Amino acid sequence: MSKGSVELIGVSKRYDESLAVKEINLKIPGGSYCCLLGPSGCGKSTTLRMIAGHEAASDGDILLNNRNVTDLPPRERGTALMFQNYALFPHLNSLDNVAFSLKISGVSKEERHSRARKMLDLVNMERFAEAFPEQMSGGQQQRVALARALINEPEVILLDEPLSALDPFLRARMRTELKRIQQKLGITFIHVTHSQEEAFALSDQVVVMNHGHIEQVDTPVGIFTRPRTAFVASFIGGHNIISGKQQNNQFSPDKAVTIELPQSLHSDALQERTVSLRCDRIRIASQPFEGALKAVARIEEVEYLGSYIHLKCQVGEQLCLSVYQNDADFLSHPFAPGDSAYLGWQNDQLNPLQ
Ligand code: ADP
């Protein structure tokens, strides 16, 4: 792996009685953008803090560039952590905030100011060099905090929910900036978020966590098109999760409903089967159609979401499928609750879940 690679081997974190992180194994290639994604309390920040060295691992090893850093203090790891609340010094202007750690290491004023200006330039904040934190917006403080984290030329930068305090407009702008800076510097970014959209927009690699363990590591496309577990499919959204008893080439999520499985999932054994089916891969029509017609449904709810419409369709007694229909199709024939609808999909859209 190239410079800035991170490897976790059997890493756990115990707080008193509870295990916040459970024996995780993870490889993050150097120079990549990696997001740790999952609900609140799943162990993302603890994992990040262990990589930074601000939290000691209870078990396991942490490798940076194949060097075991498990017992090293933060400053000897080659990592930098950017905190959620920016933690800028209120009595220092931007330039001195960014230069602070260089001052502590005895770097001359001229050199540290010159390096700090370069960093402020990188984050487009050179005009605010003399400004104090209280004179800047949240987004501007964030950029200064990023410049401060980058000043020591870390190989790995660790960001804990860096966009969560920003309004949606700024969040989207800063997201683009983070990606630009990561690509320009070519260093490893590890970014904690609970937003699937943020993780997908930024990452080369997404790590989905749940209850202290890793559910799936993949590219955004891999996560979305082939979620491996029901948790991943439901957390990222946009998928139906369908369970039932399988017999040979079909399974029944409901007494009245039988779903045919693709060849790859055929099995002689009688077993429980769970699959995911993307909401935007279900064809919906008011009349029966040729080909992949699978079920007749009753529309329960219609939710207008702009570019697409979320239709909740009751199939049989127990199966309710969510269907995303594009707005043009919906507007040419708007469904209303109580209407009948015909649903269809290709068998190979059924993705097996563990
Ligand atoms: P996330 O970042 O995914 O929201 P955290 O890593 O912050 O999750 O927390 C994981 C679990 O560890 C949670 O159950 C949390 O309550 C617990 N935890 C985190 N920090 C501490 C601590 N300092 N002491 C005790 N428990 C903690």
Tab-separated table of C-alpha atoms and ligand atoms in Angstrom:
chain	number	residue	atom	x	y	z
A	1	MET	CA	0.000	0.000	0.000
A	2	SER	CA	1.254	3.509	-0.779
A	3	LYS	CA	2.068	6.265	1.699
A	4	GLY	CA	-0.597	7.050	4.278
A	5	SER	CA	-1.977	3.515	4.370
A	6	VAL	CA	-3.791	2.478	7.539
A	7	GLU	CA	-4.423	-1.021	8.752
A	8	LEU	CA	-6.450	-2.144	11.760
A	9	ILE	CA	-5.916	-5.713	12.891
A	10	GLY	CA	-8.357	-7.151	15.428
A	11	VAL	CA	-8.859	-3.733	17.039
A	12	SER	CA	-11.267	-3.491	19.992
A	13	LYS	CA	-12.167	-0.766	22.458
A	14	ARG	CA	-13.706	-1.554	25.810
A	15	TYR	CA	-15.263	1.102	28.048
A	16	ASP	CA	-15.884	-0.452	31.465
A	17	GLU	CA	-18.321	-3.260	30.689
A	18	SER	CA	-19.232	-2.326	27.138
A	19	LEU	CA	-17.391	-3.026	23.892
A	20	ALA	CA	-17.586	0.090	21.719
A	21	VAL	CA	-15.491	-1.454	18.919
A	22	LYS	CA	-15.362	-5.218	18.412
A	23	GLU	CA	-12.280	-6.768	16.829
A	24	ILE	CA	-12.365	-4.846	13.595
A	25	ASN	CA	-10.079	-5.556	10.650
A	26	LEU	CA	-9.712	-2.860	8.024
A	27	LYS	CA	-7.257	-1.787	5.321
A	28	ILE	CA	-7.367	1.770	4.027
A	29	PRO	CA	-5.122	2.343	0.996
A	30	GLY	CA	-2.751	5.319	1.138
A	31	GLY	CA	-3.976	8.424	-0.650
A	32	SER	CA	-7.621	7.384	-0.581
A	33	TYR	CA	-10.741	9.067	0.799
A	34	CYS	CA	-12.396	6.725	3.282
A	35	CYS	CA	-15.649	7.374	5.143
A	36	LEU	CA	-16.676	5.554	8.286
A	37	LEU	CA	-20.466	5.502	7.983
A	38	GLY	CA	-23.056	4.348	10.486
A	39	PRO	CA	-25.690	5.411	13.017
A	40	SER	CA	-24.884	7.306	16.180
A	41	GLY	CA	-23.083	5.176	18.777
A	42	CYS	CA	-21.821	2.499	16.359
A	43	GLY	CA	-18.152	3.161	17.173
A	44	LYS	CA	-17.037	5.454	14.315
A	45	SER	CA	-15.484	8.220	16.436
A	46	THR	CA	-13.874	5.728	18.785
A	47	THR	CA	-12.237	4.040	15.787
A	48	LEU	CA	-11.059	7.404	14.466
A	49	ARG	CA	-9.663	8.448	17.842
A	50	MET	CA	-7.800	5.152	18.155
A	51	ILE	CA	-6.175	5.732	14.748
A	52	ALA	CA	-5.216	9.247	15.887
A	53	GLY	CA	-3.864	7.936	19.190
A	54	HIS	CA	-6.250	10.011	21.311
A	55	GLU	CA	-7.812	6.799	22.586
A	56	ALA	CA	-5.864	3.645	23.407
A	57	ALA	CA	-6.975	0.402	21.740
A	58	SER	CA	-7.939	-2.298	24.287
A	59	ASP	CA	-6.831	-5.021	21.866
A	60	GLY	CA	-5.328	-5.323	18.407
A	61	ASP	CA	-2.798	-3.439	16.322
A	62	ILE	CA	-2.880	-0.221	14.316
A	63	LEU	CA	-0.448	0.070	11.419
A	64	LEU	CA	0.418	3.251	9.552
A	65	ASN	CA	2.530	2.673	6.465
A	66	ASN	CA	3.068	-0.855	7.761
A	67	ARG	CA	4.590	0.577	10.960
A	68	ASN	CA	2.959	-0.495	14.218
A	69	VAL	CA	1.851	2.754	15.919
A	70	THR	CA	-0.502	1.195	18.476
A	71	ASP	CA	1.512	2.487	21.435
A	72	LEU	CA	2.770	5.749	19.957
A	73	PRO	CA	1.460	9.156	21.078
A	74	PRO	CA	-0.570	11.152	18.511
A	75	ARG	CA	2.247	13.478	17.413
A	76	GLU	CA	4.540	10.588	16.484
A	77	ARG	CA	2.018	8.880	14.191
A	78	GLY	CA	1.936	11.153	11.159
A	79	THR	CA	-1.806	11.692	11.622
A	80	ALA	CA	-3.811	14.855	12.367
A	81	LEU	CA	-7.297	14.922	13.830
A	82	MET	CA	-9.746	17.699	13.055
A	83	PHE	CA	-12.278	17.999	15.830
A	84	GLN	CA	-16.025	18.341	15.369
A	85	ASN	CA	-16.207	21.795	17.052
A	86	TYR	CA	-13.053	23.098	15.244
A	87	ALA	CA	-11.508	23.989	18.675
A	88	LEU	CA	-9.788	27.138	17.382
A	89	PHE	CA	-8.078	29.313	19.994
A	90	PRO	CA	-10.381	32.340	20.403
A	91	HIS	CA	-7.541	34.750	21.287
A	92	LEU	CA	-5.459	33.930	18.184
A	93	ASN	CA	-6.101	35.089	14.642
A	94	SER	CA	-6.330	32.555	11.781
A	95	LEU	CA	-2.646	32.791	10.924
A	96	ASP	CA	-1.533	32.125	14.497
A	97	ASN	CA	-4.125	29.391	14.973
A	98	VAL	CA	-2.776	27.579	11.923
A	99	ALA	CA	0.861	28.225	12.931
A	100	PHE	CA	0.333	27.253	16.571
A	101	SER	CA	1.844	23.770	16.517
A	102	LEU	CA	4.886	25.058	14.603
A	103	LYS	CA	5.405	27.663	17.319
A	104	ILE	CA	5.318	24.899	19.961
A	105	SER	CA	7.973	23.004	17.998
A	106	GLY	CA	10.199	26.101	17.915
A	107	VAL	CA	9.857	26.996	14.220
A	108	SER	CA	10.849	30.648	13.573
A	109	LYS	CA	8.083	33.228	13.214
A	110	GLU	CA	8.945	33.970	9.609
A	111	GLU	CA	8.871	30.336	8.541
A	112	ARG	CA	5.758	29.382	10.462
A	113	HIS	CA	3.826	32.366	9.113
A	114	SER	CA	4.936	31.576	5.596
A	115	ARG	CA	3.831	27.949	5.933
A	116	ALA	CA	0.570	28.967	7.620
A	117	ARG	CA	-0.191	31.383	4.767
A	118	LYS	CA	0.296	28.575	2.260
A	119	MET	CA	-2.171	26.420	4.171
A	120	LEU	CA	-4.702	29.257	4.409
A	121	ASP	CA	-4.264	29.709	0.678
A	122	LEU	CA	-4.978	25.998	0.108
A	123	VAL	CA	-8.309	26.284	1.929
A	124	ASN	CA	-9.119	29.644	0.271
A	125	MET	CA	-8.857	31.594	3.528
A	126	GLU	CA	-5.800	33.759	2.875
A	127	ARG	CA	-7.978	36.897	3.089
A	128	PHE	CA	-8.887	35.979	6.651
A	129	ALA	CA	-5.333	35.576	7.978
A	130	GLU	CA	-5.777	38.403	10.500
A	131	ALA	CA	-9.367	37.507	11.505
A	132	PHE	CA	-10.221	36.047	14.906
A	133	PRO	CA	-12.573	33.044	15.225
A	134	GLU	CA	-15.515	35.149	16.472
A	135	GLN	CA	-15.268	37.292	13.323
A	136	MET	CA	-15.737	34.276	11.040
A	137	SER	CA	-18.701	32.083	10.064
A	138	GLY	CA	-18.829	28.394	10.970
A	139	GLY	CA	-17.730	27.427	7.462
A	140	GLN	CA	-14.765	29.804	7.570
A	141	GLN	CA	-13.675	28.545	10.995
A	142	GLN	CA	-13.889	25.057	9.604
A	143	ARG	CA	-11.472	25.881	6.798
A	144	VAL	CA	-9.035	27.428	9.266
A	145	ALA	CA	-9.298	24.288	11.426
A	146	LEU	CA	-8.553	22.187	8.355
A	147	ALA	CA	-5.515	24.349	7.515
A	148	ARG	CA	-4.342	23.940	11.101
A	149	ALA	CA	-4.677	20.156	10.883
A	150	LEU	CA	-2.723	20.129	7.598
A	151	ILE	CA	0.183	22.355	8.688
A	152	ASN	CA	2.355	19.480	9.910
A	153	GLU	CA	1.987	17.686	6.585
A	154	PRO	CA	0.279	14.596	7.979
A	155	GLU	CA	0.014	11.512	5.812
A	156	VAL	CA	-3.403	10.758	7.241
A	157	ILE	CA	-6.008	13.322	8.200
A	158	LEU	CA	-8.871	12.279	10.428
A	159	LEU	CA	-12.124	14.227	10.314
A	160	ASP	CA	-14.852	13.675	12.886
A	161	GLU	CA	-18.261	14.713	11.464
A	162	PRO	CA	-16.577	17.769	9.889
A	163	LEU	CA	-19.706	19.010	8.107
A	164	SER	CA	-22.375	18.360	10.710
A	165	ALA	CA	-22.430	21.890	12.163
A	166	LEU	CA	-22.864	23.582	8.774
A	167	ASP	CA	-26.124	24.498	7.088
A	168	PRO	CA	-27.065	22.339	4.069
A	169	PHE	CA	-25.809	24.852	1.483
A	170	LEU	CA	-22.398	25.272	3.133
A	171	ARG	CA	-22.206	21.547	3.804
A	172	ALA	CA	-22.443	20.773	0.097
A	173	ARG	CA	-19.839	23.437	-0.724
A	174	MET	CA	-17.413	22.294	1.945
A	175	ARG	CA	-17.873	18.702	0.810
A	176	THR	CA	-16.612	19.658	-2.643
A	177	GLU	CA	-13.721	21.535	-1.033
A	178	LEU	CA	-12.693	18.547	1.074
A	179	LYS	CA	-12.553	16.331	-1.986
A	180	ARG	CA	-10.574	18.948	-3.928
A	181	ILE	CA	-8.030	19.351	-1.130
A	182	GLN	CA	-7.677	15.597	-0.673
A	183	GLN	CA	-7.041	15.115	-4.381
A	184	LYS	CA	-4.587	18.001	-4.508
A	185	LEU	CA	-2.555	16.771	-1.522
A	186	GLY	CA	-2.901	13.070	-2.333
A	187	ILE	CA	-2.958	12.155	1.369
A	188	THR	CA	-5.338	9.774	3.119
A	189	PHE	CA	-8.563	11.273	4.465
A	190	ILE	CA	-10.611	9.287	6.989
A	191	HIS	CA	-13.940	10.970	7.584
A	192	VAL	CA	-16.615	9.995	10.100
A	193	THR	CA	-20.200	10.632	9.086
A	194	HIS	CA	-23.712	9.329	9.623
A	195	SER	CA	-24.794	10.727	6.255
A	196	GLN	CA	-24.978	8.186	3.457
A	197	GLU	CA	-25.078	10.995	0.899
A	198	GLU	CA	-21.877	12.535	2.266
A	199	ALA	CA	-20.101	9.170	2.309
A	200	PHE	CA	-21.152	8.374	-1.259
A	201	ALA	CA	-20.189	11.792	-2.609
A	202	LEU	CA	-16.709	11.765	-1.071
A	203	SER	CA	-15.411	8.247	-0.703
A	204	ASP	CA	-13.210	5.910	-2.605
A	205	GLN	CA	-13.979	3.442	0.164
A	206	VAL	CA	-17.014	3.356	2.468
A	207	VAL	CA	-16.871	1.427	5.748
A	208	VAL	CA	-20.378	0.769	7.090
A	209	MET	CA	-20.369	0.179	10.849
A	210	ASN	CA	-23.067	-1.074	13.208
A	211	HIS	CA	-22.860	-1.863	16.937
A	212	GLY	CA	-19.054	-1.721	17.010
A	213	HIS	CA	-18.427	-3.987	14.046
A	214	ILE	CA	-17.936	-3.540	10.305
A	215	GLU	CA	-20.877	-4.608	8.149
A	216	GLN	CA	-19.332	-3.905	4.745
A	217	VAL	CA	-16.330	-2.233	3.127
A	218	ASP	CA	-16.741	-1.286	-0.510
A	219	THR	CA	-16.859	1.515	-3.059
A	220	PRO	CA	-20.008	3.677	-2.954
A	221	VAL	CA	-21.239	1.854	-6.078
A	222	GLY	CA	-20.552	-1.526	-4.466
A	223	ILE	CA	-22.374	-0.566	-1.289
A	224	PHE	CA	-25.401	0.735	-3.155
A	225	THR	CA	-25.711	-1.920	-5.825
A	226	ARG	CA	-24.713	-4.920	-3.694
A	227	PRO	CA	-25.460	-4.276	-0.020
A	228	ARG	CA	-24.329	-7.380	1.845
A	229	THR	CA	-26.560	-7.276	4.900
A	230	ALA	CA	-30.097	-6.170	5.708
A	231	PHE	CA	-28.601	-3.516	7.982
A	232	VAL	CA	-26.586	-1.958	5.131
A	233	ALA	CA	-29.538	-2.099	2.726
A	234	SER	CA	-31.831	-0.399	5.212
A	235	PHE	CA	-29.264	2.158	6.451
A	236	ILE	CA	-28.369	3.459	2.981
A	237	GLY	CA	-32.037	3.592	1.983
A	238	GLY	CA	-33.643	3.123	-1.416
A	239	HIS	CA	-33.968	-0.644	-1.022
A	240	ASN	CA	-36.800	-3.017	-0.164
A	241	ILE	CA	-35.806	-5.871	2.114
A	242	ILE	CA	-37.859	-8.984	1.464
A	243	SER	CA	-37.740	-12.176	3.545
A	244	GLY	CA	-39.495	-15.492	3.154
A	245	LYS	CA	-39.171	-19.274	3.010
A	246	GLN	CA	-37.271	-20.465	-0.043
A	247	GLN	CA	-38.130	-23.636	-1.887
A	248	ASN	CA	-36.023	-24.375	-4.978
A	249	ASN	CA	-36.247	-21.398	-7.315
A	250	GLN	CA	-38.717	-19.240	-5.426
A	251	PHE	CA	-39.606	-17.852	-2.034
A	252	SER	CA	-42.727	-16.587	-0.323
A	253	PRO	CA	-42.666	-13.393	1.725
A	254	ASP	CA	-46.441	-13.672	2.133
A	255	LYS	CA	-48.963	-16.524	1.890
A	256	ALA	CA	-50.352	-15.025	-1.292
A	257	VAL	CA	-47.078	-13.924	-2.866
A	258	THR	CA	-44.395	-16.024	-4.527
A	259	ILE	CA	-41.215	-14.445	-5.827
A	260	GLU	CA	-39.031	-16.132	-8.392
A	261	LEU	CA	-35.295	-16.077	-7.645
A	262	PRO	CA	-32.472	-15.656	-10.164
A	263	GLN	CA	-30.606	-18.822	-11.190
A	264	SER	CA	-27.635	-17.896	-8.981
A	265	LEU	CA	-29.804	-18.138	-5.847
A	266	HIS	CA	-31.531	-21.452	-6.574
A	267	SER	CA	-31.179	-23.971	-3.761
A	268	ASP	CA	-32.594	-27.421	-3.016
A	269	ALA	CA	-32.560	-26.804	0.718
A	270	LEU	CA	-35.647	-25.404	2.419
A	271	GLN	CA	-34.400	-22.197	4.013
A	272	GLU	CA	-35.099	-18.603	5.019
A	273	ARG	CA	-34.111	-16.200	2.279
A	274	THR	CA	-33.683	-12.429	2.479
A	275	VAL	CA	-33.036	-10.270	-0.557
A	276	SER	CA	-32.938	-6.570	-1.323
A	277	LEU	CA	-34.618	-4.965	-4.300
A	278	ARG	CA	-33.932	-1.362	-5.255
A	279	CYS	CA	-36.992	0.899	-5.144
A	280	ASP	CA	-35.965	2.508	-8.442
A	281	ARG	CA	-35.683	-0.856	-10.182
A	282	ILE	CA	-39.363	-1.711	-9.837
A	283	ARG	CA	-41.492	-0.868	-12.837
A	284	ILE	CA	-44.963	0.374	-11.940
A	285	ALA	CA	-47.940	0.779	-14.272
A	286	SER	CA	-51.687	1.132	-14.074
A	287	GLN	CA	-52.184	-1.634	-16.673
A	288	PRO	CA	-50.685	-5.132	-16.899
A	289	PHE	CA	-47.535	-5.250	-19.047
A	290	GLU	CA	-45.535	-7.866	-20.922
A	291	GLY	CA	-42.359	-9.378	-19.600
A	292	ALA	CA	-41.298	-8.866	-16.049
A	293	LEU	CA	-44.722	-8.399	-14.423
A	294	LYS	CA	-44.509	-9.824	-10.904
A	295	ALA	CA	-47.328	-8.567	-8.722
A	296	VAL	CA	-50.546	-6.648	-8.436
A	297	ALA	CA	-50.559	-4.085	-5.652
A	298	ARG	CA	-52.696	-1.457	-3.995
A	299	ILE	CA	-51.221	2.016	-3.557
A	300	GLU	CA	-51.096	2.881	0.157
A	301	GLU	CA	-49.179	6.154	0.143
A	302	VAL	CA	-47.892	8.674	-2.373
A	303	GLU	CA	-44.989	10.893	-1.364
A	304	TYR	CA	-43.874	13.609	-3.793
A	305	LEU	CA	-40.098	14.138	-3.520
A	306	GLY	CA	-39.352	16.357	-6.530
A	307	SER	CA	-37.419	14.402	-9.127
A	308	TYR	CA	-39.059	11.176	-8.049
A	309	ILE	CA	-42.166	9.952	-6.232
A	310	HIS	CA	-42.158	7.401	-3.452
A	311	LEU	CA	-45.121	5.025	-3.782
A	312	LYS	CA	-45.856	2.540	-1.011
A	313	CYS	CA	-47.483	-0.492	-2.606
A	314	GLN	CA	-49.220	-3.216	-0.621
A	315	VAL	CA	-48.745	-6.657	-2.156
A	316	GLY	CA	-50.662	-9.457	-0.429
A	317	GLU	CA	-51.217	-8.980	3.314
A	318	GLN	CA	-47.713	-8.682	4.678
A	319	LEU	CA	-45.541	-7.367	1.899
A	320	CYS	CA	-45.308	-3.625	1.324
A	321	LEU	CA	-42.924	-2.539	-1.438
A	322	SER	CA	-41.533	0.961	-1.842
A	323	VAL	CA	-41.316	2.050	-5.466
A	324	TYR	CA	-39.545	5.177	-6.754
A	325	GLN	CA	-41.178	6.426	-9.918
A	326	ASN	CA	-39.636	9.282	-11.912
A	327	ASP	CA	-41.675	12.476	-11.929
A	328	ALA	CA	-42.383	12.486	-15.681
A	329	ASP	CA	-43.983	9.014	-15.548
A	330	PHE	CA	-45.863	9.884	-12.373
A	331	LEU	CA	-47.220	13.159	-13.753
A	332	SER	CA	-48.438	11.490	-16.948
A	333	HIS	CA	-50.509	9.129	-14.829
A	334	PRO	CA	-50.609	10.150	-11.165
A	335	PHE	CA	-51.369	7.298	-8.771
A	336	ALA	CA	-53.497	7.985	-5.707
A	337	PRO	CA	-53.947	5.934	-2.520
A	338	GLY	CA	-56.388	3.073	-3.153
A	339	ASP	CA	-55.466	2.667	-6.845
A	340	SER	CA	-54.419	-0.690	-8.239
A	341	ALA	CA	-50.933	-0.925	-9.726
A	342	TYR	CA	-48.910	-3.552	-11.592
A	343	LEU	CA	-45.320	-4.086	-10.464
A	344	GLY	CA	-42.457	-5.741	-12.297
A	345	TRP	CA	-38.692	-6.276	-12.014
A	346	GLN	CA	-35.936	-8.369	-13.501
A	347	ASN	CA	-35.036	-11.412	-11.381
A	348	ASP	CA	-31.376	-10.449	-11.372
A	349	GLN	CA	-32.290	-7.297	-9.441
A	350	LEU	CA	-32.848	-9.481	-6.363
A	351	ASN	CA	-29.680	-9.121	-4.291
A	352	PRO	CA	-29.048	-11.779	-1.615
A	353	LEU	CA	-28.514	-10.528	1.956
A	354	GLN	CA	-26.784	-12.345	4.782
B	1	ADP	P1	-20.236	7.087	16.975
B	1	ADP	O1	-19.040	7.920	16.654
B	1	ADP	O2	-20.486	6.038	15.946
B	1	ADP	O3	-21.461	7.887	17.269
B	1	ADP	P2	-18.782	6.448	19.393
B	1	ADP	O4	-17.524	5.877	18.893
B	1	ADP	O5	-18.753	7.867	19.857
B	1	ADP	O6	-19.925	6.253	18.311
B	1	ADP	O7	-19.329	5.554	20.605
B	1	ADP	C1	-19.431	4.157	20.531
B	1	ADP	C2	-19.957	3.643	21.849
B	1	ADP	O8	-18.987	3.858	22.880
B	1	ADP	C3	-21.229	4.332	22.320
B	1	ADP	O9	-22.052	3.373	22.924
B	1	ADP	C4	-20.727	5.333	23.321
B	1	ADP	O10	-21.694	5.585	24.291
B	1	ADP	C5	-19.523	4.621	23.928
B	1	ADP	N1	-18.484	5.576	24.365
B	1	ADP	C6	-17.820	6.441	23.579
B	1	ADP	N2	-16.918	7.147	24.294
B	1	ADP	C7	-17.013	6.701	25.589
B	1	ADP	C8	-16.345	7.012	26.819
B	1	ADP	N3	-15.367	7.941	26.853
B	1	ADP	N4	-16.716	6.328	27.916
B	1	ADP	C9	-17.665	5.370	27.884
B	1	ADP	N5	-18.342	5.014	26.761
B	1	ADP	C10	-18.027	5.671	25.621
